[in-house]
C-alpha positions as a printed Julia matrix, in Angstrom:
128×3 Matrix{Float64}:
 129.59  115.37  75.24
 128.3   112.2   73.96
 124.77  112.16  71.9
 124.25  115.91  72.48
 124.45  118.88  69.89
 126.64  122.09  70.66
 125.19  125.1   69.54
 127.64  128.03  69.27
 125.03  130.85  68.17
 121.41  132.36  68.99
 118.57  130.23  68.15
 116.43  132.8   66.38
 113.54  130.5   64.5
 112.46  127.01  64.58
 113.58  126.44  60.91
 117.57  127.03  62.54
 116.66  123.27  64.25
 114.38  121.8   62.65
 114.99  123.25  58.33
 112.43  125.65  56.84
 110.74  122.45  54.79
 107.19  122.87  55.09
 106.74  124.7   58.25
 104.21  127.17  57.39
 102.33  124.7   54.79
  98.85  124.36  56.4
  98.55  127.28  58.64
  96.64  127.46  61.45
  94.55  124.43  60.25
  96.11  121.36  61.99
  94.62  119.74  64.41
  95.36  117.17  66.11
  94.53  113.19  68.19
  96.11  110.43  69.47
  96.6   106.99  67.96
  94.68  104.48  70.37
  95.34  101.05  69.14
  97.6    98.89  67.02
  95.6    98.65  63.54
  98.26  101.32  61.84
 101.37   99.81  63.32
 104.04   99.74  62.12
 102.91  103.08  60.57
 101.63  104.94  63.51
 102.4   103.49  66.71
  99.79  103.22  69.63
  99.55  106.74  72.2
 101.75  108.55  68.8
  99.96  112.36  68.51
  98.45  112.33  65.26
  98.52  116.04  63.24
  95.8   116.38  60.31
  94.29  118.93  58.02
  90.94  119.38  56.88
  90.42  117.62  53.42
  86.66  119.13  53.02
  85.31  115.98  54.39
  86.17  114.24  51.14
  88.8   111.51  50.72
  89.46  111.85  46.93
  93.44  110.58  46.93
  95.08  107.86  48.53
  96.45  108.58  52.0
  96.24  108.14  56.09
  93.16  110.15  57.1
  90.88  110.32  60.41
  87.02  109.83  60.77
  84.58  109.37  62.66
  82.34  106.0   62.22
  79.35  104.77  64.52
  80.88  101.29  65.66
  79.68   99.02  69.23
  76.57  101.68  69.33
  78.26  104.97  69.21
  80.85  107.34  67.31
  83.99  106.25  67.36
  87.3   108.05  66.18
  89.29  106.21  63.62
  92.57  106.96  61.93
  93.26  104.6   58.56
  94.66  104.66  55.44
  91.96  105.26  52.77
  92.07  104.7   49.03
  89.46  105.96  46.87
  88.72  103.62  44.26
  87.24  104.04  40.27
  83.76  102.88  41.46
  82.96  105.77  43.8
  83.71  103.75  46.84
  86.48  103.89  49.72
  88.94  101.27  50.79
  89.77  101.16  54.01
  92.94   99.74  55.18
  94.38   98.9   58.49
  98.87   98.62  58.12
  98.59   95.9   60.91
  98.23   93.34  58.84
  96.23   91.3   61.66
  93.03   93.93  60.6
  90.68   93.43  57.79
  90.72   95.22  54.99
  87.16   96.57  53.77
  85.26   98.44  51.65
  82.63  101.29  51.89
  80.25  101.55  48.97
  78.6   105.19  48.49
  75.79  104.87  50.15
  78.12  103.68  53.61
  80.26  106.61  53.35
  77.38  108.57  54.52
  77.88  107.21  57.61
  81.2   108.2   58.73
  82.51  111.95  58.32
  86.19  112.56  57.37
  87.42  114.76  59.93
  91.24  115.23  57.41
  94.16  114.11  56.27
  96.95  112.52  58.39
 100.19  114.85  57.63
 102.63  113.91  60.73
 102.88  111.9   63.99
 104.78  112.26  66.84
 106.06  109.94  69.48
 105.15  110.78  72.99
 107.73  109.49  75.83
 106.33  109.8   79.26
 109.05  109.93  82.25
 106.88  110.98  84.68
């Protein structure tokens, strides 16, 4: 058959698909959203499921990373890529490059809370 896989034997665990690389990393402690919005395209495309770890609330190296900032009057859920710079302050960046770039001094950051670290997404194709 065309574009399909034969498998000759028992599938006995995941890591026989998909490799044992990382599988049992972080536990029981992903969790998980979905991408609404273009700002981390191409990165993360809009609807994608978004899997993240807790970080401790802390962004202290480079990386995509969700939070939760008051914005148009009430908490909103955000998922960017932050980069923590010498100064004690955040940089938050957006991979569309039609977003602004900004930055959150220390006394900002204590308005949003970190929620973790983004370590995977995952297209979502609806057919029904």
């Amino acid at each position: 058959m065309q574009n399909s896989v034969a498998i000759n034997q028992p599938i006995k665990t995941p890591q026989m698909l998909f490799g044992s690389d990382n599988i049992n990393d972080f536990g029981n402690r992903v969790q998980s959203c979905r991408m609404e919005g273009y700002s981390m395209q191409p990165t993360i495309e809009p609807c994608e499921v978004v899997a993240f770890v807790d970080c401790g609330g802390h962004a202290l190296t480079s990386g995509i990373y969700v939070y939760t900032m008051d914005a148009f009057g009430r908490p909103c859920l955000f998922i960017k890529r932050i980069e923590p710079l010498a100064d004690g302050s955040l940089k938050i960046i957006s991979d569309n490059h039609h977003y602004e770039t900004f930055t959150l001094n220390t006394d900002e950051q204590k308005e949003i809370k970190i929620h973790g670290r983004v370590v995977a997404s995952l297209a979502v194709r609806r057919f029904v």
